mmCIF file of C-alpha atoms in Angstrom:
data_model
loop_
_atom_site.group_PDB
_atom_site.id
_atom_site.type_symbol
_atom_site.label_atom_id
_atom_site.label_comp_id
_atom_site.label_asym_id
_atom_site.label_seq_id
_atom_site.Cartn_x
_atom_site.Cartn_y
_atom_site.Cartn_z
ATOM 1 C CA UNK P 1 112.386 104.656 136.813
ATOM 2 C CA UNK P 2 109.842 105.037 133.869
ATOM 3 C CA UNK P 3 112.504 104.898 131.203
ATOM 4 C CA UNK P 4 114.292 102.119 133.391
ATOM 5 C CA UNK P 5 111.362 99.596 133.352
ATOM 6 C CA UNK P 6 110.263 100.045 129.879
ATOM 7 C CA UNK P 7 114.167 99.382 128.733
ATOM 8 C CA UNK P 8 114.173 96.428 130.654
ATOM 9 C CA UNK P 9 110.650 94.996 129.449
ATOM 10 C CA UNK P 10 111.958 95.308 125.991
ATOM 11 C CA UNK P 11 115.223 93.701 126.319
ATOM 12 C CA UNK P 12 114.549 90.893 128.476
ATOM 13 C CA UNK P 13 111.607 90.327 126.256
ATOM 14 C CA UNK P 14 113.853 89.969 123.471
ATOM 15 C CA UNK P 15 115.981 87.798 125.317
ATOM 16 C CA UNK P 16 113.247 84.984 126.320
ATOM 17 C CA UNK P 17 112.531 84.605 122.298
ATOM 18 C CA UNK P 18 116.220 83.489 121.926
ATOM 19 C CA UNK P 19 115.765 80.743 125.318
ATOM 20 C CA UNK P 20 113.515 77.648 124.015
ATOM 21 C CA UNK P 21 112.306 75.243 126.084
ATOM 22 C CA UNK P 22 109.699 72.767 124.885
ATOM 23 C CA UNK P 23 108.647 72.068 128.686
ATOM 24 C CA UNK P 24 106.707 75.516 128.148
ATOM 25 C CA UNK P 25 108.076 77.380 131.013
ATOM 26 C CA UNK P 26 109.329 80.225 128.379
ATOM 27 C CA UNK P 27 106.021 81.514 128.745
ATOM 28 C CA UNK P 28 106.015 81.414 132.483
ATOM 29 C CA UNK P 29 108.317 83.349 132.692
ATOM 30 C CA UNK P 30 107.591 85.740 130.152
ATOM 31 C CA UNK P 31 103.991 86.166 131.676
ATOM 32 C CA UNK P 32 105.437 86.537 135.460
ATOM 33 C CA UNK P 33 108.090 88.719 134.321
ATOM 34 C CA UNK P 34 105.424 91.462 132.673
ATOM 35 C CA UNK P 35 103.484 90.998 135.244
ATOM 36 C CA UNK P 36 105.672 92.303 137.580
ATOM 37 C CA UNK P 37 106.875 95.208 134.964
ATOM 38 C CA UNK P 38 102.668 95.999 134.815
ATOM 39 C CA UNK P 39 102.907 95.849 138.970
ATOM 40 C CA UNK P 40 106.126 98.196 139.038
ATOM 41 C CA UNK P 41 104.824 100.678 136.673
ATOM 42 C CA UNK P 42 100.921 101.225 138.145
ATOM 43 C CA UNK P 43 102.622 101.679 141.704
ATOM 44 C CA UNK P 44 105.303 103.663 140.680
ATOM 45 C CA UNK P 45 105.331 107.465 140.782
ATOM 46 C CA UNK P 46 105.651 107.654 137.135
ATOM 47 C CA UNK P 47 105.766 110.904 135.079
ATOM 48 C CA UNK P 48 104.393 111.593 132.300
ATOM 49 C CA UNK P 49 105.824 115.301 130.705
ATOM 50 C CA UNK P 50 103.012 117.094 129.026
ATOM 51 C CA UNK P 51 104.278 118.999 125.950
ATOM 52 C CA UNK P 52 105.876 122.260 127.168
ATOM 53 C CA UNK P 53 104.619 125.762 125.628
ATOM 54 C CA UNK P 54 106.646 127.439 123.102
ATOM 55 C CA UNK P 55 106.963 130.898 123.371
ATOM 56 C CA UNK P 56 103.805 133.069 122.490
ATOM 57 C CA UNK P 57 105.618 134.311 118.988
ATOM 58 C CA UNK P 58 105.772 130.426 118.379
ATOM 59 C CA UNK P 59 102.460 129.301 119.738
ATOM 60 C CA UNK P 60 100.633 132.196 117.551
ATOM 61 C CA UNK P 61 103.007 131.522 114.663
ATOM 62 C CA UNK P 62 101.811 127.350 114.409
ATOM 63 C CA UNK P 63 98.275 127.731 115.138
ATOM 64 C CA UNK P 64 97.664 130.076 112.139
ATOM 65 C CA UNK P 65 98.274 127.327 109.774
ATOM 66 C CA UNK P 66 96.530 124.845 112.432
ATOM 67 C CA UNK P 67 94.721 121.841 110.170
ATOM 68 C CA UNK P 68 91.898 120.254 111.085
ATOM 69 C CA UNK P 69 92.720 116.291 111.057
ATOM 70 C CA UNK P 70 90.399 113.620 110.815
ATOM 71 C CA UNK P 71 91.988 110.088 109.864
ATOM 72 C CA UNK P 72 88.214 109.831 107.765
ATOM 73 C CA UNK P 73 88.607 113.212 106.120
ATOM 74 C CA UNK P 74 92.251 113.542 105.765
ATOM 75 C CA UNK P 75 93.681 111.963 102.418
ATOM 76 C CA UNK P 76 97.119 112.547 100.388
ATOM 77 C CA UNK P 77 98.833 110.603 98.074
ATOM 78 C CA UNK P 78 102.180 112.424 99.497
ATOM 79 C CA UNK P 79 103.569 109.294 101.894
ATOM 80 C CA UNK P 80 105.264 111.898 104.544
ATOM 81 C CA UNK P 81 104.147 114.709 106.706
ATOM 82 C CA UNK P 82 106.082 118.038 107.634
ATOM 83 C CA UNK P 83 106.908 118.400 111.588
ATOM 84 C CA UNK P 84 104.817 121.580 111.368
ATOM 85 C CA UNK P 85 101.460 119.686 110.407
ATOM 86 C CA UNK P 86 102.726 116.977 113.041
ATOM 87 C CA UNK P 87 102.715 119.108 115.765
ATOM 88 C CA UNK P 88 99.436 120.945 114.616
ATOM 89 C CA UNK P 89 97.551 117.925 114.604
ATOM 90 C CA UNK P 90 99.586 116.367 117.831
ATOM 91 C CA UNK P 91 96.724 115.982 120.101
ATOM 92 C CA UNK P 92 94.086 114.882 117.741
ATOM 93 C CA UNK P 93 92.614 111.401 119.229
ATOM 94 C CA UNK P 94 92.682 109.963 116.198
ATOM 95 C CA UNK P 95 96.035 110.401 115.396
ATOM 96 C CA UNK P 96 98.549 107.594 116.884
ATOM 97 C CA UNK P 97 102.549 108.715 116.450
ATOM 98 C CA UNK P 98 105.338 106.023 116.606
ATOM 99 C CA UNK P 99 108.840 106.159 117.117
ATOM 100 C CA UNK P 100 110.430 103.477 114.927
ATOM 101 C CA UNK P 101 113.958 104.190 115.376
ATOM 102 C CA UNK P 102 116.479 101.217 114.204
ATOM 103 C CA UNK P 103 119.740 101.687 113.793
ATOM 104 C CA UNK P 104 122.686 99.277 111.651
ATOM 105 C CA UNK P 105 124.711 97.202 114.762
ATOM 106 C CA UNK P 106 127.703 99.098 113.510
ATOM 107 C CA UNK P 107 126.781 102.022 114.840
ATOM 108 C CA UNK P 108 126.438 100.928 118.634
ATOM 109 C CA UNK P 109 123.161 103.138 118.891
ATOM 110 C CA UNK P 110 120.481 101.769 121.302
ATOM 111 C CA UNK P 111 116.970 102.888 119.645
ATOM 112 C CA UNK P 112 115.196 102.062 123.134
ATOM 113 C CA UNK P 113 117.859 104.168 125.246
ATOM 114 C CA UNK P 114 117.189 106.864 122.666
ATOM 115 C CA UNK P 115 113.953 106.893 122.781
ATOM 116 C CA UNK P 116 113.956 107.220 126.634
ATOM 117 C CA UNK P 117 116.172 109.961 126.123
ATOM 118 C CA UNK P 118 114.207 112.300 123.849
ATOM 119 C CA UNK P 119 110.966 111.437 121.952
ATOM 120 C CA UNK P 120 108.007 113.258 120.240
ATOM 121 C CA UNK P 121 105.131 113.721 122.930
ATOM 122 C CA UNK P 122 102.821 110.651 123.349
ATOM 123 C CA UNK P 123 104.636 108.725 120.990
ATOM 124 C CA UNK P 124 104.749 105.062 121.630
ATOM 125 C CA UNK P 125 107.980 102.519 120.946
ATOM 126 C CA UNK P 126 107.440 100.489 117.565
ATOM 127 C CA UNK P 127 110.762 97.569 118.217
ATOM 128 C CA UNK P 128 111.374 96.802 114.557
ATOM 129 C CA UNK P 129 113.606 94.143 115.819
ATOM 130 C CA UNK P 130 110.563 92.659 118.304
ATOM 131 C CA UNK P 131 107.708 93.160 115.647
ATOM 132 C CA UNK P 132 108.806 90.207 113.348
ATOM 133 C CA UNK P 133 108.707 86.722 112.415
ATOM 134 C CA UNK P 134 109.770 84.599 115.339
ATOM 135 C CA UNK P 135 110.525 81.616 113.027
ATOM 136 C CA UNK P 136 113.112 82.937 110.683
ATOM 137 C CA UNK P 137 116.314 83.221 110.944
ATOM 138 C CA UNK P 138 116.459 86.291 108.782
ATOM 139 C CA UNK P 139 117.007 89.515 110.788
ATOM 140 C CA UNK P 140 113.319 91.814 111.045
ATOM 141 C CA UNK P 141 111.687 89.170 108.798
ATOM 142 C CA UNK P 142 108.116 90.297 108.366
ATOM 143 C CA UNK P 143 105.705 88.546 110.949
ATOM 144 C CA UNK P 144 102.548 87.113 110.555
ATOM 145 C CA UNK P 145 99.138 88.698 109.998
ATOM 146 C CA UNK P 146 98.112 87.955 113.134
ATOM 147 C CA UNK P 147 101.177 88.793 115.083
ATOM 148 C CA UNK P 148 101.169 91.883 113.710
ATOM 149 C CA UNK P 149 97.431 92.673 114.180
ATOM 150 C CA UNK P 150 98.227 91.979 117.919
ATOM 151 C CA UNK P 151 100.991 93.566 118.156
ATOM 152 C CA UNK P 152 99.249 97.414 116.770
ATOM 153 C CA UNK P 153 95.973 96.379 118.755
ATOM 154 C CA UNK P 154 98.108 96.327 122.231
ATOM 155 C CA UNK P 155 99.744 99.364 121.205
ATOM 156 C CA UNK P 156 96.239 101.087 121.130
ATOM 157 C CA UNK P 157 96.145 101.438 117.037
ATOM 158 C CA UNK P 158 92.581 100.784 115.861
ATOM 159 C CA UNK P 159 91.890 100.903 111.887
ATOM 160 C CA UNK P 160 90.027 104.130 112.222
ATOM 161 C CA UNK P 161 93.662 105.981 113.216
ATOM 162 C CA UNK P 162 96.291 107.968 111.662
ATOM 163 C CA UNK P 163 99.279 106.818 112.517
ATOM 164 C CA UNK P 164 102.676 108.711 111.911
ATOM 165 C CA UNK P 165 105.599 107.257 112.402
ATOM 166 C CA UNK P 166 109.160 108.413 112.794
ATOM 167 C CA UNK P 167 113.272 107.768 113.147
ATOM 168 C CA UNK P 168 115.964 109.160 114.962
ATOM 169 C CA UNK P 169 118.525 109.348 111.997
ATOM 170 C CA UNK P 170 115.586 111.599 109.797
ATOM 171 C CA UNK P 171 114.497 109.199 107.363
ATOM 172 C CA UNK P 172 115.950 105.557 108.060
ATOM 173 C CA UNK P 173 113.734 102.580 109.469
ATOM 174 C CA UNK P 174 110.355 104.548 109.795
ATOM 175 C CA UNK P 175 109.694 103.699 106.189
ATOM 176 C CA UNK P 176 110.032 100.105 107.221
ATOM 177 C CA UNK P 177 107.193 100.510 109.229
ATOM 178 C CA UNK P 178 105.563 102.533 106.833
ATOM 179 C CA UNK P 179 105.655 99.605 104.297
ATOM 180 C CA UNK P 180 104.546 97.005 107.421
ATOM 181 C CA UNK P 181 101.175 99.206 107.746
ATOM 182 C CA UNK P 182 100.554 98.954 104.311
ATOM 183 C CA UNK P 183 101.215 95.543 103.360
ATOM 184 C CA UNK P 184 98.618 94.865 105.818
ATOM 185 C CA UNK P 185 96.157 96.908 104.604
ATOM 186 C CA UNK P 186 96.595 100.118 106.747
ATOM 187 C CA UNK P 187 96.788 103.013 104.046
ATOM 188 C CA UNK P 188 96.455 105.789 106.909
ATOM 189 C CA UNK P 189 100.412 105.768 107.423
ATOM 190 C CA UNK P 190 102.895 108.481 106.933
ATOM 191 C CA UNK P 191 105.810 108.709 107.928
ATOM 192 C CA UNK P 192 107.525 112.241 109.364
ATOM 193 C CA UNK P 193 110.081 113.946 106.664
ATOM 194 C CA UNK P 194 113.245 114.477 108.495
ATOM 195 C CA UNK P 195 112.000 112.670 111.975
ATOM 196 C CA UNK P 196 113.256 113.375 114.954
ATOM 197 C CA UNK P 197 116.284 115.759 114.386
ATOM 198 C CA UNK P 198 114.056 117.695 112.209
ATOM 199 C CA UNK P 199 111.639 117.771 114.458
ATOM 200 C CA UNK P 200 113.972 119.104 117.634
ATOM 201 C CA UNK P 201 115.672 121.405 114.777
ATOM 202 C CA UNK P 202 112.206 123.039 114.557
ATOM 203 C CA UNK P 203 112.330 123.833 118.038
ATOM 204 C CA UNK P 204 109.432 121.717 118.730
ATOM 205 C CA UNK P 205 109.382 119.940 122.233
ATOM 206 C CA UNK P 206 110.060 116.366 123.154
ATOM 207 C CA UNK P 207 109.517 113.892 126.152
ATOM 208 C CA UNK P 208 112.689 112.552 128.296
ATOM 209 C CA UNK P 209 110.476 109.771 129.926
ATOM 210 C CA UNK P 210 108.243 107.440 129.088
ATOM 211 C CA UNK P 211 104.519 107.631 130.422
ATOM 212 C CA UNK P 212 103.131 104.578 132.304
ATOM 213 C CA UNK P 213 100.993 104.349 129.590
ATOM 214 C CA UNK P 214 103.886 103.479 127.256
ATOM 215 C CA UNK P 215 105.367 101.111 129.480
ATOM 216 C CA UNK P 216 102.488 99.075 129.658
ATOM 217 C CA UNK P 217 101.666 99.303 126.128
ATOM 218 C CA UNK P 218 104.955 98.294 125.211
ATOM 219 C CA UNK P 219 104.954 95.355 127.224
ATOM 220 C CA UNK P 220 101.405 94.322 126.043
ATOM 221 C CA UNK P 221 102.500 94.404 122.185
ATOM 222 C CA UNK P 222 105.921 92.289 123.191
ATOM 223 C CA UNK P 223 103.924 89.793 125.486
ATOM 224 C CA UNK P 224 101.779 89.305 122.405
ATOM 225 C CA UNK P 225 104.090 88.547 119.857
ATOM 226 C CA UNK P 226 105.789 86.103 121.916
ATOM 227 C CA UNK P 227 102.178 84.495 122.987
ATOM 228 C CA UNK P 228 101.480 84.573 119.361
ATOM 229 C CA UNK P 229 104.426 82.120 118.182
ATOM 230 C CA UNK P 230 104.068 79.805 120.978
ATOM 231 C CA UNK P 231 100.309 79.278 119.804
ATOM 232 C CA UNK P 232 98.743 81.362 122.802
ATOM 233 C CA UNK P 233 95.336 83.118 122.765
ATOM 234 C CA UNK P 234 96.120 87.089 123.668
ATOM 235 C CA UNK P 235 93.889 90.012 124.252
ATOM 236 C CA UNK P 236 91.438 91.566 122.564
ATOM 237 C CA UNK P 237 92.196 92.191 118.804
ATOM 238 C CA UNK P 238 91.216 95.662 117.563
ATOM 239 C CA UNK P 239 93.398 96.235 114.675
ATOM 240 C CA UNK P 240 92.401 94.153 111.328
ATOM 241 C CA UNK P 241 94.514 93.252 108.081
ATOM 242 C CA UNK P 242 93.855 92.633 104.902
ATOM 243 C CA UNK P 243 97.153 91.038 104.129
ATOM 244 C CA UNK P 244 98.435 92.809 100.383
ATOM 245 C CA UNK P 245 101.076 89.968 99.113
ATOM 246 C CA UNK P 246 102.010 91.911 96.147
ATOM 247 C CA UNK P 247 103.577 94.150 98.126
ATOM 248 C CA UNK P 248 106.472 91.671 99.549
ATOM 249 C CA UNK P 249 108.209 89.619 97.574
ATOM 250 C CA UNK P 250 110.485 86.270 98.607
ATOM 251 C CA UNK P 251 113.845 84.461 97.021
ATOM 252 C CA UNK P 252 111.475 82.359 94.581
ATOM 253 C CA UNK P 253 109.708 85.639 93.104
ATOM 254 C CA UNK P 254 113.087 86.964 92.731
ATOM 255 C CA UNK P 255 114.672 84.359 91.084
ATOM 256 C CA UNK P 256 111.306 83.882 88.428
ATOM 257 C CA UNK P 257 112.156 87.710 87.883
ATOM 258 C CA UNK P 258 115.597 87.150 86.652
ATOM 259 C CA UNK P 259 114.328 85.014 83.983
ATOM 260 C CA UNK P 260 110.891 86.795 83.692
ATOM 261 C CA UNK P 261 112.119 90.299 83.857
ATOM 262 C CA UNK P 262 108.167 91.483 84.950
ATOM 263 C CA UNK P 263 109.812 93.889 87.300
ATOM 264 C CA UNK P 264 112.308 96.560 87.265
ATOM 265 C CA UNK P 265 114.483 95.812 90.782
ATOM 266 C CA UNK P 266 116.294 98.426 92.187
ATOM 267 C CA UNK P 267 118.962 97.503 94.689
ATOM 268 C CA UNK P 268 119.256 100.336 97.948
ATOM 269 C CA UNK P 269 122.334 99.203 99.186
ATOM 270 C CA UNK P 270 125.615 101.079 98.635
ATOM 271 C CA UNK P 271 127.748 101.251 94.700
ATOM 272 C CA UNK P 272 130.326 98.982 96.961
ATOM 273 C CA UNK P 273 128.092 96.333 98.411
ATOM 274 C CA UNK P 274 125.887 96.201 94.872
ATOM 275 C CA UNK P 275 129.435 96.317 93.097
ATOM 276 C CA UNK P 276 130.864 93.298 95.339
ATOM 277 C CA UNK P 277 134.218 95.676 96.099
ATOM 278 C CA UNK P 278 133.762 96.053 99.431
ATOM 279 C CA UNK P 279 132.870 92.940 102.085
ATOM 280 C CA UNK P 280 129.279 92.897 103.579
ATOM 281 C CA UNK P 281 128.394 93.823 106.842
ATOM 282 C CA UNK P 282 127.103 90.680 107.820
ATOM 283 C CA UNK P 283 129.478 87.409 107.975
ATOM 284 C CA UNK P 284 129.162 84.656 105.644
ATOM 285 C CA UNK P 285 127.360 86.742 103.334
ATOM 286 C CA UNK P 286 128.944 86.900 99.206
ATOM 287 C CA UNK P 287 129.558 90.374 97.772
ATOM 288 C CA UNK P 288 127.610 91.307 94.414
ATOM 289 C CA UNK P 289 124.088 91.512 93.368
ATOM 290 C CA UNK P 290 120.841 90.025 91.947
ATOM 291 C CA UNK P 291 121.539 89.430 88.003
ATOM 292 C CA UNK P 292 119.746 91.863 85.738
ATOM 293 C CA UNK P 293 119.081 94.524 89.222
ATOM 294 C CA UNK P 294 120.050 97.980 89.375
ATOM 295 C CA UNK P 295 121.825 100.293 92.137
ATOM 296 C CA UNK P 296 120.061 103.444 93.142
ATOM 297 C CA UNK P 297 121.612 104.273 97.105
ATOM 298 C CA UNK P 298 118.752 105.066 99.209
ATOM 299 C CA UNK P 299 120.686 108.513 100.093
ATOM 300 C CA UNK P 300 119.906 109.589 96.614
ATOM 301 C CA UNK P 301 116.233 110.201 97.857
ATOM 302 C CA UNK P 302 117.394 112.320 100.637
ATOM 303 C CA UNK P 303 118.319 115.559 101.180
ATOM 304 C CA UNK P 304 121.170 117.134 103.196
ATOM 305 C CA UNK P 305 118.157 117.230 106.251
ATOM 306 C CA UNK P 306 117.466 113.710 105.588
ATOM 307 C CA UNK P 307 113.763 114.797 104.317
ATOM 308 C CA UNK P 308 112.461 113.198 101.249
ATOM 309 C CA UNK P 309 113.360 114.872 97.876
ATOM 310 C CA UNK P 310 110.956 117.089 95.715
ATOM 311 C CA UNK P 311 109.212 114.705 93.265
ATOM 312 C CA UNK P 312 110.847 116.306 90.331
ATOM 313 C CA UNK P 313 114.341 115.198 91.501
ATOM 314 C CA UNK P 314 113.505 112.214 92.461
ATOM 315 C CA UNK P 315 112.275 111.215 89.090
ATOM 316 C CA UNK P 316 115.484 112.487 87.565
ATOM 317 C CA UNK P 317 117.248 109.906 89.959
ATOM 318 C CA UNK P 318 115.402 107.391 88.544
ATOM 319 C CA UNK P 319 115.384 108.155 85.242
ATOM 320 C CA UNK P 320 118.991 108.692 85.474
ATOM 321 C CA UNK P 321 119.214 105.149 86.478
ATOM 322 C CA UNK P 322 117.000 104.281 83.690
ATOM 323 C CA UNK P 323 114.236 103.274 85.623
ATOM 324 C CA UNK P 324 110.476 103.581 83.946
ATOM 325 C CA UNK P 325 107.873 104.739 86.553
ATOM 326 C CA UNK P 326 105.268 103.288 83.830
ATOM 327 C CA UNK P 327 106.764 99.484 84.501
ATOM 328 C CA UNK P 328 106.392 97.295 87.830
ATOM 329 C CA UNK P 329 109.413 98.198 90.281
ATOM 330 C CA UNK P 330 110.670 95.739 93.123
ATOM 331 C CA UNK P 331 112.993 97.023 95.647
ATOM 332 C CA UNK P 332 115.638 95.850 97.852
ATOM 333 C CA UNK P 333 118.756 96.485 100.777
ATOM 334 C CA UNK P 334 120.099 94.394 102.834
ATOM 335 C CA UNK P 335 118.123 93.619 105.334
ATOM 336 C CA UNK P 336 114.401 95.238 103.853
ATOM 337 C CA UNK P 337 115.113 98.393 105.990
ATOM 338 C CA UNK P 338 116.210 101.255 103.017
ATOM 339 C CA UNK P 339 114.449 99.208 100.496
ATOM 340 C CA UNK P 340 111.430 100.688 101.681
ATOM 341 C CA UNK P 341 112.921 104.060 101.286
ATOM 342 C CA UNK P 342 113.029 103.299 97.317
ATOM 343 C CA UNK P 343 109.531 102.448 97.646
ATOM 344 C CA UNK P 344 108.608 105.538 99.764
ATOM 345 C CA UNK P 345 110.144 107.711 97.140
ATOM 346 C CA UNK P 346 108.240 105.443 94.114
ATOM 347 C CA UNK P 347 105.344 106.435 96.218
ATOM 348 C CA UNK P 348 105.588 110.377 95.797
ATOM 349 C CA UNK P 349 106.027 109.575 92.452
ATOM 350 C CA UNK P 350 102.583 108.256 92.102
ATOM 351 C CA UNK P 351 103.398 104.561 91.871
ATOM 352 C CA UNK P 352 101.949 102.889 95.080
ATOM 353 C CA UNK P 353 102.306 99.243 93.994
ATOM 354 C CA UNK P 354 105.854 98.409 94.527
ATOM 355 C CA UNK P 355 107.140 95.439 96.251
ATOM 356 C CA UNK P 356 109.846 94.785 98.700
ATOM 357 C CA UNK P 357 112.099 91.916 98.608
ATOM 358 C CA UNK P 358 111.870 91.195 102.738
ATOM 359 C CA UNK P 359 114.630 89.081 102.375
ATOM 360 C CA UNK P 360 117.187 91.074 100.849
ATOM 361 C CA UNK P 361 120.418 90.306 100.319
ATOM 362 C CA UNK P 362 120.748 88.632 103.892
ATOM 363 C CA UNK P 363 118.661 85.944 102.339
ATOM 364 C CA UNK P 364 120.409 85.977 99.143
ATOM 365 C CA UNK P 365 123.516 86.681 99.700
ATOM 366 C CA UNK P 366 123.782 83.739 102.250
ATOM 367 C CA UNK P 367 122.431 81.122 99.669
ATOM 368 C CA UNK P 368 125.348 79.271 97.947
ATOM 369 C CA UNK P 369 123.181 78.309 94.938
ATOM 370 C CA UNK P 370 121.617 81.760 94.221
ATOM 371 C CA UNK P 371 123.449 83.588 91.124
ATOM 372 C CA UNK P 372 125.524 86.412 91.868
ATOM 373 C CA UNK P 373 127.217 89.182 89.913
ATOM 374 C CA UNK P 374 129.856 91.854 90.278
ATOM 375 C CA UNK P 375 131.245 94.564 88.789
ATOM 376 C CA UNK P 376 134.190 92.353 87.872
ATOM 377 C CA UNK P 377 132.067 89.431 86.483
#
């Protein structure tokens, strides 16, 4: 029932952003429907698994190298954390976990079934889909400051937190929301090397239902958004940004880059796709790339666990691509999912200032008048 309701709060919430209706009865329904979602789930009988003990050999074998954690006292420049420091910090209060699993529509995954299915205990559904800007047409766009600020405040996230987040494919679309923390000012992010299969390879236990807490915390942060773009006060905001706009970049810094060149920009997306040999996923988009970019695949920062590479091999990818870590960097995909990857690896490497082209080549791609090359031009 648990993983029923929360599936359906989701979805149908996604569904009433794509109905319009300027008489204002959108939001009617939206409130009456989670309403009745916040009804069903305080009156139903719904579970909530606590973690289940390991065997003692385990147990004994974690807490020896048990950390203290304290989102005040805990600092590393290193952008991920291992599932073994994850699980020996799980139940600290400061310490929020997200499951931001996202997956390409060519893969006919459902991140919200999934995450009913099997997820890390007490972690909460981030919809990278849901959390974005309501007025483009651009797919995950990044959303406003304050959308997002009440999107993490419903969701229970207050500055002072930790927050890990995680992906169901190892290291995919949590970076996304890695890079969505820190452009707006949240610095206390990581994001879990290898996610979830990692995680279950471990042996570490996960949650097949989601907690009434969840459900109504996932309906708060999707009631928000939508109350947010149709000009609507919403509840209490305990999550500030401090928006960092050199962090994301749009088509007009792009194209000032091909003729400025202030910025190295590395292109994520596939030798094929950069290449323009092979069509793009997405229809009416051109093959090729930005003029003067580089490819670097954002597999090449993974390894065969999908866990981040060393920093020393990393840097020979980079180098290999010629790529200076001493000059700006600007990264990009296709949709500003795996760009963020790039910039997650730049990260270990010590440079923390890199942008992301949000856009992408959805955005560029899609414009007739932007310049294009290929491998053939």
């Amino acid at each position: 029932m648990a993983s029923t309701l929360l599936s359906k709060t989701l979805l149908v919430n996604r569904f009433i952003h794509s109905f319009s209706s300027p008489s204002g009865n959108t939001q009617i329904f939206t409130s009456v429907f989670c309403k009745l979602f916040q009804f069903q789930a305080n009156s139903t009988n719904v579970a909530y698994n606590p973690t289940r003990r390991f065997s003692s050999f385990m147990a004994s074998s974690v807490s020896t190298h048990r950390a203290q954690f304290s989102s005040k006292s805990f600092t590393t420049d290193d952008p991920v954390v291992s599932p073994d420091w994850l699980h020996s910090n799980l139940k600290q209060p400061d310490l929020k976990v997200l499951d931001a699993s996202w997956y390409m529509p060519d893969e006919q995954r459902n991140p919200i079934q999934e995450y009913q299915v099997a997820h890390i205990p007490g972690a909460l559904f981030f919809d990278v889909d849901g959390v974005s800007d309501r007025t483009s047409k651009l797919p995950h766009m990044l959303p406003s400051e304050e959308a997002f600020a009440a999107v993490v405040s419903a969701l229970g996230i207050d500055n002072k937190d930790g927050v890990v987040v995680y992906d169901g494919k190892g290291l995919f679309s949590a970076a996304r929301v890695w890079w969505m923390f820190r452009v707006f000012g949240h610095d206390r992010i990581w994001v879990l090397d290898g996610g979830l299969p990692k995680w279950r390879t471990l042996g570490y236990d996960v949650e097949s239902s989601a907690s009434g807490d969840a459900i109504l915390k996932a309906t708060a942060a999707s009631e928000a958004i939508e109350r947010i773009y149709q000009g609507l006060a919403v509840g209490p905001i305990t999550f500030q940004t401090k928006f960092q706009p050199h962090l994301v970049w749009d088509l007009e810094k792009i194209q000032e880059n091909i003729a400025g060149r202030t910025h190295q920009h590395i292109d994520a997306r596939s030798k094929g796709r950069f290449d323009g040999t092979v069509p793009e996923p997405r229809k009416g988009i051109r093959s090729g790339h930005v003029p003067g970019s580089k490819c670097i695949p954002f597999a090449q920062m993974l390894d065969s666990s999908q866990s981040l590479l060393p920093a020393d091999q990393l840097k020979k990818r980079f180098e290999q691509e010629g790529i200076s870590l001493d000059s700006p960097v600007v990264t990009s995909c296709g949709t500003g999912v795996t760009a963020c990857i790039l910039a997650l690896g730049l990260h270990r490497l010590g440079k923390q200032d890199v942008a992301v082209y949000d856009g992408s080549w959805s955005e560029w791609g899609a414009h007739s008048d932007t310049p294009v090359d290929t491998a053939a031009s």
